[in-house]
Short mmCIF file of C-alpha atoms in Angstrom, two decimals:
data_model
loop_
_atom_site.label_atom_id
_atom_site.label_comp_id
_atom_site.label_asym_id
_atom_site.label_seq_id
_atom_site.Cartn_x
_atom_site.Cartn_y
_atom_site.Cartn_z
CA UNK Y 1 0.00 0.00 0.00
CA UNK Y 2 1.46 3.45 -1.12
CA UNK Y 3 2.20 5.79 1.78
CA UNK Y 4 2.78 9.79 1.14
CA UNK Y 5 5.76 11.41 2.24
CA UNK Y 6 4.79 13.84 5.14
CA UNK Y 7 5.75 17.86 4.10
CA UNK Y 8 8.68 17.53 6.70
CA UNK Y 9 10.62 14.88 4.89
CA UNK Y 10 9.78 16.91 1.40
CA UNK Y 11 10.70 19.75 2.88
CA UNK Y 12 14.50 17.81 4.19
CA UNK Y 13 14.71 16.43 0.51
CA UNK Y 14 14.45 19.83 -1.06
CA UNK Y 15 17.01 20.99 1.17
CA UNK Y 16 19.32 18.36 0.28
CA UNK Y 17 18.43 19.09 -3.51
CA UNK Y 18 19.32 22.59 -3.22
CA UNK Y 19 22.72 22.31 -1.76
CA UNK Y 20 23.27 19.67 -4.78
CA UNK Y 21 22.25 22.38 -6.96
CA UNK Y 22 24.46 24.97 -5.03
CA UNK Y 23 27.35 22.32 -5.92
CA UNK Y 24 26.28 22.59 -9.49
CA UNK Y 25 28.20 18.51 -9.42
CA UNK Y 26 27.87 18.22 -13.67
CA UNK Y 27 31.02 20.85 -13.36
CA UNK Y 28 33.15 17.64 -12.03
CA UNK Y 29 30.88 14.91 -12.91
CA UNK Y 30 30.39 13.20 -16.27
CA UNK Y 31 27.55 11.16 -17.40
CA UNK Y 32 29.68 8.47 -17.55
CA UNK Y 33 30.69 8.58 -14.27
CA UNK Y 34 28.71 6.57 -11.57
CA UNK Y 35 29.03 7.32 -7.71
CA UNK Y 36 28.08 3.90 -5.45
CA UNK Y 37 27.09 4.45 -1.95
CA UNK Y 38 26.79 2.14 0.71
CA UNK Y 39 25.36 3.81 3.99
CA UNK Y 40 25.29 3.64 7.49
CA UNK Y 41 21.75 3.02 7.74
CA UNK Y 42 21.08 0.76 4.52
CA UNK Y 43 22.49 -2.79 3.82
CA UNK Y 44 22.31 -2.66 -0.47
CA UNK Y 45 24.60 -0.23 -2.44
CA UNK Y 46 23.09 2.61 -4.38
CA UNK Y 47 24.49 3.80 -7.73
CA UNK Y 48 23.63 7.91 -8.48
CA UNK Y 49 24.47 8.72 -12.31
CA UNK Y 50 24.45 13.03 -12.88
CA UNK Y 51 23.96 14.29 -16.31
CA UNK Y 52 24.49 17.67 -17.42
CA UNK Y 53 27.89 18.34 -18.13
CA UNK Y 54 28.10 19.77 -21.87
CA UNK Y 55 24.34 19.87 -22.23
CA UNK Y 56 21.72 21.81 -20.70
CA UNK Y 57 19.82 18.73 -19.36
CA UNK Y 58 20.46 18.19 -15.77
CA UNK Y 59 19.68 15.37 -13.62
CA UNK Y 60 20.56 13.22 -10.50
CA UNK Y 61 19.51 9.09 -11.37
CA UNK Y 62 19.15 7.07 -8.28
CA UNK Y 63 19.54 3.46 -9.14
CA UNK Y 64 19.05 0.70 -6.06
CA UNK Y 65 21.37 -2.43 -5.78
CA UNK Y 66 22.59 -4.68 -8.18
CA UNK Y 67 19.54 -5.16 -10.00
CA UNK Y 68 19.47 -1.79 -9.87
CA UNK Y 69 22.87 -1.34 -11.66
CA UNK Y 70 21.88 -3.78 -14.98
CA UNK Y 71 18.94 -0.98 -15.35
CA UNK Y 72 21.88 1.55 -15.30
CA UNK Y 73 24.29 -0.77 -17.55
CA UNK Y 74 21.13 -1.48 -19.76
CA UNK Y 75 19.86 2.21 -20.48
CA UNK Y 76 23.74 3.45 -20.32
CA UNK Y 77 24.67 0.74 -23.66
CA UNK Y 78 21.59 1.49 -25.30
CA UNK Y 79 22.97 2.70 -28.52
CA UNK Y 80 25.03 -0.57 -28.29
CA UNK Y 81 21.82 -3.01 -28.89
CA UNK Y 82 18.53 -3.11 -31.01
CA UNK Y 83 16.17 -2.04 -28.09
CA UNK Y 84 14.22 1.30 -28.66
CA UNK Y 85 14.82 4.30 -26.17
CA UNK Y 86 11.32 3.95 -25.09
CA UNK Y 87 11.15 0.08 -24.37
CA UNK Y 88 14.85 1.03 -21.89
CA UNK Y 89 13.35 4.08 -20.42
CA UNK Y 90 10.30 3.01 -19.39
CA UNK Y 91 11.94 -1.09 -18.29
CA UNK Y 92 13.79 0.55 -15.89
CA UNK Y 93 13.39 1.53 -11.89
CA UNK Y 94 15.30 4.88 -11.74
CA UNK Y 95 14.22 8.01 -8.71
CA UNK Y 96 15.43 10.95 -10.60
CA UNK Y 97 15.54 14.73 -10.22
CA UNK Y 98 15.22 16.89 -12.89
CA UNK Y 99 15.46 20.53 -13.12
CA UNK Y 100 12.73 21.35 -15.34
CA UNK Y 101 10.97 24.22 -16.49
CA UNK Y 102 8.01 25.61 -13.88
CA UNK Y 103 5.34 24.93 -16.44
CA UNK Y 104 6.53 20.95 -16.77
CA UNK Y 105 6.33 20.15 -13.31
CA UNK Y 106 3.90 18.08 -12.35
CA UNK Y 107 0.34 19.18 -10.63
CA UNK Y 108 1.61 16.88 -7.27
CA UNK Y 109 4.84 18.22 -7.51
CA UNK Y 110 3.71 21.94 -7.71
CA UNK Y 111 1.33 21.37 -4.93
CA UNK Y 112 4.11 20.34 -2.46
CA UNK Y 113 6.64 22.48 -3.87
CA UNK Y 114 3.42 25.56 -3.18
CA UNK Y 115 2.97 24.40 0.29
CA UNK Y 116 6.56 24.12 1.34
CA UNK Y 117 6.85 27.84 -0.17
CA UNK Y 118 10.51 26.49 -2.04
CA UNK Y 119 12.09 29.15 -3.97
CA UNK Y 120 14.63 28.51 -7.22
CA UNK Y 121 17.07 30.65 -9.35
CA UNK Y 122 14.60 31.01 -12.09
CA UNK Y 123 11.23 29.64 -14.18
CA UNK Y 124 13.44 27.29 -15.98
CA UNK Y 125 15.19 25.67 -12.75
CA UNK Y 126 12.09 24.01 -10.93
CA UNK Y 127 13.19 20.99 -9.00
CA UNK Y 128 10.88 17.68 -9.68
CA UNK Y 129 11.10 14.20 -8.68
CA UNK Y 130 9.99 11.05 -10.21
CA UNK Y 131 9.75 7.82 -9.74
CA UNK Y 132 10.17 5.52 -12.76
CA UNK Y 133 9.12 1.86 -11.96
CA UNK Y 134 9.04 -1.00 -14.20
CA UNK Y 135 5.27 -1.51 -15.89
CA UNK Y 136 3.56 1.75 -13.78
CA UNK Y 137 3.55 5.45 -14.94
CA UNK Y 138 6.02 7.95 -13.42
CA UNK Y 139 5.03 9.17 -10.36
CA UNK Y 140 5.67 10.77 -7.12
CA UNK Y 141 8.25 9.32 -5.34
CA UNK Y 142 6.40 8.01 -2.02
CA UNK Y 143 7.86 7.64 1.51
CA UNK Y 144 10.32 4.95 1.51
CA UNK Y 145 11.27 6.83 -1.52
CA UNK Y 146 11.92 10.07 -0.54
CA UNK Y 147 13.67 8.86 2.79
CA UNK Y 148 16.11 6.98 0.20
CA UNK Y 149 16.62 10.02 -1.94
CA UNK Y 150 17.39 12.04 1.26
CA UNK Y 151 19.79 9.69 2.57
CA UNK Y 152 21.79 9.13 -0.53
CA UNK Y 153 21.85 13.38 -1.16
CA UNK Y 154 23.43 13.74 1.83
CA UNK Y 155 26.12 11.15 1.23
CA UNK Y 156 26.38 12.72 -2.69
CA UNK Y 157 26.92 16.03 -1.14
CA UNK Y 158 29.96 14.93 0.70
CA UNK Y 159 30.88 13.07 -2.74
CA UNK Y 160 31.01 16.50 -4.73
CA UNK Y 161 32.46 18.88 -2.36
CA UNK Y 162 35.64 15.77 -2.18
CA UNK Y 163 35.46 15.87 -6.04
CA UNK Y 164 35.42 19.68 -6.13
CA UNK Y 165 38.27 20.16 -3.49
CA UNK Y 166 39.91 17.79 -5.56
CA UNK Y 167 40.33 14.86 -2.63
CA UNK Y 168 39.26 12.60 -5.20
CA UNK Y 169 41.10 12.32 -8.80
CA UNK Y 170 38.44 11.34 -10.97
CA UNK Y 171 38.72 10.32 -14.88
CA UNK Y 172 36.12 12.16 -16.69
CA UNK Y 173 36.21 10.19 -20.33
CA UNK Y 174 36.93 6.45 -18.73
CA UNK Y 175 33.32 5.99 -16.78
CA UNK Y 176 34.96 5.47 -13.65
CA UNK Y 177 32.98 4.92 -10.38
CA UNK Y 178 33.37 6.61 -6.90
CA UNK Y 179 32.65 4.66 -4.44
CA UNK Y 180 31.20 6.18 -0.79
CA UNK Y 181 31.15 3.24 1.69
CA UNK Y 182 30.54 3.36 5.59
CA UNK Y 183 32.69 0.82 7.61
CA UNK Y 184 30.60 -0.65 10.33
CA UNK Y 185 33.89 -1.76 11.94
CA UNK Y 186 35.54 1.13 12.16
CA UNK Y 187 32.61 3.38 12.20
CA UNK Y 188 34.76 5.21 9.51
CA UNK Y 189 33.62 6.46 5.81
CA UNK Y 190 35.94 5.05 3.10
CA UNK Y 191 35.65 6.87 -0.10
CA UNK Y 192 37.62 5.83 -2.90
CA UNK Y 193 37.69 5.50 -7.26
CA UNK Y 194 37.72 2.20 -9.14
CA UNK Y 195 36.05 0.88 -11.74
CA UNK Y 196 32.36 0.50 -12.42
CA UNK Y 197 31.13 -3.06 -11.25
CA UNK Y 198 31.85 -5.55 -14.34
CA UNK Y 199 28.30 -6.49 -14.80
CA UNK Y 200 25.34 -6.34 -17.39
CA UNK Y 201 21.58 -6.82 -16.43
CA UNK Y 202 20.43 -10.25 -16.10
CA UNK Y 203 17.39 -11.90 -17.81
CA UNK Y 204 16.00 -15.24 -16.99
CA UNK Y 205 16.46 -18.03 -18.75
CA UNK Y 206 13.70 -21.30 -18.18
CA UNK Y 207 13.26 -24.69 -19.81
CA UNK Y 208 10.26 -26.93 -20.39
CA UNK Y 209 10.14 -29.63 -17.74
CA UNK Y 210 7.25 -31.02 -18.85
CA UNK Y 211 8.41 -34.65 -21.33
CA UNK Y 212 5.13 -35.34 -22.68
CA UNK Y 213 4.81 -31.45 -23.69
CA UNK Y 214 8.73 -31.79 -25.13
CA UNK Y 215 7.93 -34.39 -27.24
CA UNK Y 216 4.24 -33.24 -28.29
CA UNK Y 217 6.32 -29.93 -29.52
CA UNK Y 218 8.92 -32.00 -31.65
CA UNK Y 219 6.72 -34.37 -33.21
CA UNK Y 220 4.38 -30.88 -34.80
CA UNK Y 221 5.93 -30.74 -38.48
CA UNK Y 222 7.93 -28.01 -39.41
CA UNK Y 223 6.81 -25.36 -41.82
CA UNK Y 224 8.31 -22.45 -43.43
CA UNK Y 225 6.92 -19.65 -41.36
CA UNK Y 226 8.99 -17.10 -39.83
CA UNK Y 227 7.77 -14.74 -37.14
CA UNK Y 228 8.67 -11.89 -35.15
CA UNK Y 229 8.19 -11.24 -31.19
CA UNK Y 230 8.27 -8.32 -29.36
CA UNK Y 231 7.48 -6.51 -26.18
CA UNK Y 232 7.27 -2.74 -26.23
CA UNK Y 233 5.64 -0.36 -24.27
CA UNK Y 234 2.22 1.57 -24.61
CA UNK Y 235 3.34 5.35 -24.46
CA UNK Y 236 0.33 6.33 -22.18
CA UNK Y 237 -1.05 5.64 -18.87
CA UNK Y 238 -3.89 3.06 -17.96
CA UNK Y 239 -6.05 2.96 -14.47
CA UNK Y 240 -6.55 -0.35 -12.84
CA UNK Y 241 -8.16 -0.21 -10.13
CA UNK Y 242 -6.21 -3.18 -8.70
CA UNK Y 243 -2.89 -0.73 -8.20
CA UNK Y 244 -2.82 2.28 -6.10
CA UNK Y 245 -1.07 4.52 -9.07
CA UNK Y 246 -1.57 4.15 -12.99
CA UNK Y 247 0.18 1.20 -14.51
CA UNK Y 248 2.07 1.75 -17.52
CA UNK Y 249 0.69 -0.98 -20.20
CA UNK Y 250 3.60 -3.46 -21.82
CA UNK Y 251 2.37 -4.83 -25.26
CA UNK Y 252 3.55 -8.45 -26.47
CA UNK Y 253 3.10 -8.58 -29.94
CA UNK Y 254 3.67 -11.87 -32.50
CA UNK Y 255 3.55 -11.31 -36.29
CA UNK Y 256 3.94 -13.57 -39.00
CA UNK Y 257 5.91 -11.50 -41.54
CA UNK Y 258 5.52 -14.07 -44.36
CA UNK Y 259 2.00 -13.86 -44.49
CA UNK Y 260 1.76 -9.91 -43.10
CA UNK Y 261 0.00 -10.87 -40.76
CA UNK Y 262 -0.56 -9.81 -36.65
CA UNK Y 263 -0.65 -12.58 -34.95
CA UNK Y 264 -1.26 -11.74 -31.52
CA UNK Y 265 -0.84 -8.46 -29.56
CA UNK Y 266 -2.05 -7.59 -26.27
CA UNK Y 267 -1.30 -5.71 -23.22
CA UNK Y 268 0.18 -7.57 -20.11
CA UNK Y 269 -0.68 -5.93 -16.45
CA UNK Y 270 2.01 -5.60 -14.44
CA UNK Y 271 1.90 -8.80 -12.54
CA UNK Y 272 1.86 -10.82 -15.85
CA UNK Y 273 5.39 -12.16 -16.91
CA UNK Y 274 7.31 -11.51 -20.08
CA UNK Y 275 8.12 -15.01 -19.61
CA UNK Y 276 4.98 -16.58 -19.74
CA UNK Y 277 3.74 -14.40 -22.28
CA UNK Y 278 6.21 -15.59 -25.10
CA UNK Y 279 6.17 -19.14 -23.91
CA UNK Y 280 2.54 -19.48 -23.81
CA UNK Y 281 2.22 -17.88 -27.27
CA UNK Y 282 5.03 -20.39 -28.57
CA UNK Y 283 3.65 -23.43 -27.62
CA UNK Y 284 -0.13 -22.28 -28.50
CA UNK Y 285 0.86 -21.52 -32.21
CA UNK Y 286 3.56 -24.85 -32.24
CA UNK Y 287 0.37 -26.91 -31.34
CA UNK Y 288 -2.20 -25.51 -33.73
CA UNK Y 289 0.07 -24.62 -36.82
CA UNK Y 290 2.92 -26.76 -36.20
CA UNK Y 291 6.79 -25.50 -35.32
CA UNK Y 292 7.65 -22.28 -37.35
CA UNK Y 293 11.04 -22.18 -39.32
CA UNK Y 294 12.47 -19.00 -37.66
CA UNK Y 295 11.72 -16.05 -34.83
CA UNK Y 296 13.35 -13.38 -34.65
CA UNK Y 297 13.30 -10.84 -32.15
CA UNK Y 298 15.22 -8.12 -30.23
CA UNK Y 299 14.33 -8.39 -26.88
CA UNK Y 300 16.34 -10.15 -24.30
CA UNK Y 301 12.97 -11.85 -22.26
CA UNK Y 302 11.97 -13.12 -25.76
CA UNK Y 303 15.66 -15.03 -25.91
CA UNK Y 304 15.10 -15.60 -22.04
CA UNK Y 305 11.21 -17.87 -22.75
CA UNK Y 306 12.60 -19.67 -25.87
CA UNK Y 307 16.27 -20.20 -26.48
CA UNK Y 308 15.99 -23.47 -25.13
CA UNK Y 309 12.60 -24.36 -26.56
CA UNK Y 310 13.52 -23.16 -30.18
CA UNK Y 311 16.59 -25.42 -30.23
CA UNK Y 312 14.59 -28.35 -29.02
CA UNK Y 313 12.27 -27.49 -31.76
CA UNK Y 314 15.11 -26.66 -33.86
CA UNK Y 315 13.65 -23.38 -34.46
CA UNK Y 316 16.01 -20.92 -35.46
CA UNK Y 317 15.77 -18.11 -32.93
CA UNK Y 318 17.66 -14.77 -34.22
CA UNK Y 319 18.72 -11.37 -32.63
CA UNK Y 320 17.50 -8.90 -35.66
CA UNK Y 321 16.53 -4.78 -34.88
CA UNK Y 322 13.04 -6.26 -36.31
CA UNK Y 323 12.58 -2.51 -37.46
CA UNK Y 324 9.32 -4.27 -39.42
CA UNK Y 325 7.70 -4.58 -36.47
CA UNK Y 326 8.17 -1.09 -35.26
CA UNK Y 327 5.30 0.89 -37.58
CA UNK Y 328 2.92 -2.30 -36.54
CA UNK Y 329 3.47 -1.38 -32.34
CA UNK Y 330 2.79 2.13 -32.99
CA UNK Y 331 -0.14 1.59 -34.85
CA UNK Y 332 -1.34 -0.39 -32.29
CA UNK Y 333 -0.88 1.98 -29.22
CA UNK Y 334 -2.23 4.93 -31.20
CA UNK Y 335 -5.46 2.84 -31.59
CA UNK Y 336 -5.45 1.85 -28.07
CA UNK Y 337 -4.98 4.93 -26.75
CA UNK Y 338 -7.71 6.61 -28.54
CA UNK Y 339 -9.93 3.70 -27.80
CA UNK Y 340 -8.86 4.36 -24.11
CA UNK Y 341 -9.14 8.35 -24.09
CA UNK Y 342 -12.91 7.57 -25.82
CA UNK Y 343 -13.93 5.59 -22.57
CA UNK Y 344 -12.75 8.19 -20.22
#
């Protein structure tokens, strides 16, 4: 259940913004730089990525643990891979702060921001927060939230002014991390520069345990049919009443591009797995129309549901940028969002 944060910790968390902004950290911070905290009061690491420097778009990422980290690594290597902008930017769990202009804030934002009575250098400098989670619309950042955000400022801020003093020699060009970590031992800080952890984000991979299933799957014949599979996010927000914010809906889409033809596409809530999804779908279309000659896709959960099924199918499964598929998706969300804005 999603608990606001009260006007006091808002009010802490704007302070701790502020003197972050007084710091102005994209003077001595890259965005290839990452800054890892470990802190007294919290057992997982956090990894803070600033942007800004040679650019006029500033902003403070807040990305939790390991897990965390792969979301970094993933939207970070981006250009390096098929996957749209959109599809990383929304698959991510990021807290960030932006400094946007007054008239983008958000109503929730402005209301707090109002109450508190916080002042800023100018209309184009308004301080927001959002929370980015996985398969839900940004939002607010909530209690536990904000009480993160404040604790990790305040560690950041003692990060900067280290950098700034130059304490700490820190490679701009060679994405090199700094790492902030409290010794429980020695009740002593250690602060120090290595490299970034050596790490990318991790997908799972299952297998069908089933044998009579296995075999039921070889024995379909093969045909010449090759299809593509993808998952890729709606673009607008949906209300279900079963979540206490508005869910952000992830399509799963399966064409058959040598026949033209859509295949499948629907919207998953966010407790239904990408794995389950594909697999389901698979073995569905293996059993009706027999095993398909090739699949390709982009996405790393489709390679996650199938690898092993395609090559006990011997079904070729292929990384390709499936660009094909990308003027299908959008035709899709634009009708389901207008279908959607018609039943508000």
């Amino acid at each position: 259940m999603r608990k606001e944060a009260s006007l006091e910790l808002w009010k802490k968390l704007y302070e701790r913004a502020k003197e972050i902004d007084d710091l102005a950290p994209w003077h001595y911070v890259s965005a290839s730089n990452l800054i890892s905290i470990v802190s007294e009061n919290r057992k997982d690491p956090v990894f803070l990525n600033i942007t800004g420097m040679g650019t006029d778009f500033r902003s403070v990422n807040l990305y939790q643990g390991l897990e965390g980290y792969g979301d970094y690594h993933m939207a970070a290597t981006v250009g390096q891979t098929d996957l749209t902008d959109d599809y990383v930017m929304f698959e991510q769990n990021v807290l960030t702060l932006y400094w946007n202009s007054m008239m983008d804030v958000s109503p929730e934002q402005r209301e707090i921001i109002d109450q508190l009575d916080v002042k800023f250098h100018d209309l184009g400098s308004w301080m927001e927060f959002v929370s980015q989670k996985k398969r839900f619309w940004p939002h607010l950042p909530d209690e536990e939230e904000v009480k993160l955000l404040i604790d990790a400022y305040e560690n950041l801020i003692m990060v900067i002014r280290a950098v700034r003093d130059k304490k700490i020699d820190l490679d701009l060009e060679q994405g090199e991390c700094i790492y902030r970590v409290y010794d429980k031992e020695t009740g002593k800080w250690n602060m120090f520069v290595d490299a970034q952890p050596d790490m990318e984000k991790q997908f799972p991979a299952v297998q069908l345990n089933e044998e009579d299933l296995k075999k039921q799957l070889q024995e379909k014949p093969q045909t010449d049919a090759e299809l593509i599979m993808d998952f890729s996010y709606a673009g607008f927000p949906a209300q279900d009443e079963a979540y206490d914010q508005p869910v952000h809906p992830l399509m799963f889409i399966a064409v058959d591009s040598t026949r033209k033809e859509v295949l499948e596409a629907y919207f998953l809530s966010p407790d239904d797995g990408e794995i389950e999804a594909a697999l389901n779908f698979f073995i569905a279309y293996v059993e009706r129309h027999g095993r398909m000659k090739r699949i390709k896709a982009r996405n790393p959960w489709i390679f996650g549901a199938l690898a092993d099924t395609c090559a006990l199918c011997q079904v070729e499964l292929v990384h390709d940028p499936i660009q094909e598929a990308d003027a299908i998706e959008q035709d899709i969300k634009r009708r389901a969002q207008s279908q959607a804005a018609q039943g508000e």
